[in-house]
Amino acid sequence: MNSSVATTHHGPASGLSRWLYTTNHKDIGTLYLWFSFVMFLTGGCMALLIRAELFQPGLQLIQPEFFNQMTTMHGLIMVFGAVMPAFVGLANWMIPMMVGAPDMALPRMNNWSFWILPFAFSMMLSTLFMEGGAPNFGWTFYAPLSTTYAPPSVTFFIFAVHMMGISSIMGAINIIATILNLRAPGMNMMKLPLFVWTWLITAFLLIAVMPVLAGVVTMMLMDIHFGTSFFNAAGGGDPVLFQHVFWFFGHPEVYIMILPAFGIVSEIIPTFARKKLFGYPSMVYATASIAFLSFIVWAHHMFTVGMPLVGEVFFMFATMLIAVPTGVKVFNWVATMFRGSLTFETPMLFALAFVVLFTIGGFSGLMLAIAPADFQYHDTYFVVAHFHYVLVPGAVFAIMAGAYYWLPKWCGNYYSETMGKVHFWCSFIGVNITFFPMHFIGLAGMPRRIPDYALQFADFNAVATVGAFIFGFSQLIFLYNVLHCIRKGRKASDEVWEGSHGLEWTLPSPAPYHSFSEAPQIK
Amino acid sequence: MSTQTYYVPEQSRWPILASTALFLMAFGAGSLINSLSADTGGATGLLMLLAGTLGMGLIMLGWFSNVINESDKGLYSPQMDRSFRWGMSWFIFSEIMFFAAFFGTLFYIRNLSVPWLGGEGEKGVSNMLWHGFTAEWPLMSTPDQQAFPGPQGVIDPWHIPLLNTILLISSSFTVTLAHKALKLGKRSRVVLWLAVTVGLGIVFLYFQAYEYAEAYNELGLTLNAGVYGATFFILTGFHGLHVTLGTLMLIIIWLRVMKGHFSTEKHFGFEAVVWYWHFVDVVWVGLFLFVYIL
Ligand SMILES: [Cu+2]
């Protein structure tokens, strides 16, 4: 029998059918990435609307009801629509090439995982036009705001979450099966590129916690429509139970959004430092420890809600423990650069900014982990500053870094380095102007999720809004740069970067439609 | 070596169709539930839900028959088989976590929040909300008896639930016997043991329905009966749905065996259903213990 059954002879189909019916990991990766970018802009517009309203104290542009819908939708769209699909897109593109596989393990299911998303988000966005408006209870949808006091559209929100969950679980199963089963001969676990390792662990987290999210929204649905009292103390339930179940999902979820970012940065820094990654095994164990700890820290989001003292103390110390493996990672990245021959192409700039700014976000997280201090910080802009530091210059910068790093491999052309650097500096400056002042207004007591504020917060809010617009509009440079790169960038070599390492760089640029029909041998 | 024959399917229409069907199901269910709650008909929602469900059923038939055809043509290597095995194992793990959320809910309610509401323990101050409320489990009288009238009685574990336990555990044995017989190539015995398994599944479901009717009509144990009813029905209800799905899957492999599908060595579709059935069985043991007995 011919060695590469049905895999060598066909290229992409033409027209729309290529994208609708595809089973190709690169096509599906591309779909995920574009989808996530569209969602990024959508959620970004909502963020700009929020910032515009907060430019000055008092109510100017939008009504408080709509402001609430915007904060809710912005959060949901960025988490489930922008960041997560972007990482899945990168996984789709890169994991088969990195482990020497012909494609993902279950290619048709791969297509299904993607195509559920546009339907789920159309449903979610359609709630904006429904009677009573879109969900307005924050992306954490705490009961009873999301049950007793929710708009009718909450039902559609619940089903949209179910669809996203199905998509994520299938995507994660595919990634695990690919990594465990489709590695090229000789590619043993401790030779896996770190991006693959971090995704393996992320996929495990997804399969473990997305069903819990499905469980919690199902209980909401039952409380709202079928007379149960899970989250209603009048029937013997407890609204705090909602928070426990939600955050049992929610905390691992934040690692789902950061572990692949760790992986990307661990690929990029060695390339541009022209050195091997320092402490590979410790990186793997640190990732695994972070994943393990993520299951026993959830109630650090609930210090002020009412928990027995042992609970407060346990969750405080368990949370602070996470700083140890995270510190190992930051140390390793820095040690990788130590005495390397560094160059600062755009991916490296984003990766460096990631290391510095993510660490700032990590430190403010450590501050929030201290239960007595958290009583002061809780639900203030300090929290907003913290999680935006880990998610924007954390997760989003890593995605940008990865996109620039692999773009030449994907489309065979280099992006424009000048434009890349402009994009980087605008983003870097914009992000810090937006989120750094939030630390101060948060510590001074400005509550989050409120469309108006006291006069003493006016200056920093105005500054933050200016920063947000700088950051937001500079993403258009990125869009232009990508389009330019696809159409007519300078031809890229196969290895693309001087210091690149790994199987994906042994393939031609652009990577052929089917990468490894014959498995490569790894020594 | 082995990756060389890894089968990557051609383009397929099933996934996008399945996404559309899933959307119809979700949007239809949402509209239906909303209009039922608001008392405004709900015919469009119902129609969408039915169309989506029917479509999804047909799509799954088509999709799986594609897979079966490819398998029959010998396109699947042992490596492909391992991918399916990983896929099914992790799917079952995700199902376990789904149930874990509800078991966790039950434990939290029973051991923490209900005692607190009754004034016990460190957070006993919540008793201020409902003076005179006493914690007990099963929770026979809720803090607000008007809104959530507590049940008059609960299901006795030593009648129907015990019988159902015996039924499901035996069905795990019979399905294993069917699997053993398939490996030995004794096909008529496979058909017999599968039929017995399906029968046990259906009898289980019958008793479960009987128990629900009793709970609603005689015991006042309803979804609205406070948090005992809520946890009782969500755990047993989702388990019942999984038994229904498992029984359907068993019927399908039963029909496939009669059509001559599955060989003595290659029969992952069969094994996947057996795994699923064991999973449903194990969850039941947890239910019997924590929902009914304790
Ligand atoms: Cu957390």
CSV table of C-alpha atoms and ligand atoms in Angstrom, one decimal, chain A residues 247 251 254 297-298 300-301, ligand 1:
chain,number,residue,atom,x,y,z
A,247,TRP,CA,-14.4,29.8,40.3
A,251,HIS,CA,-9.3,29.9,38.2
A,254,VAL,CA,-7.1,31.9,33.7
A,297,VAL,CA,-7.0,28.2,44.9
A,298,TRP,CA,-10.4,29.2,43.5
A,300,HIS,CA,-9.2,33.6,46.5
A,301,HIS,CA,-11.8,35.4,44.3
C,1,CU,CU,-7.9,33.0,40.5
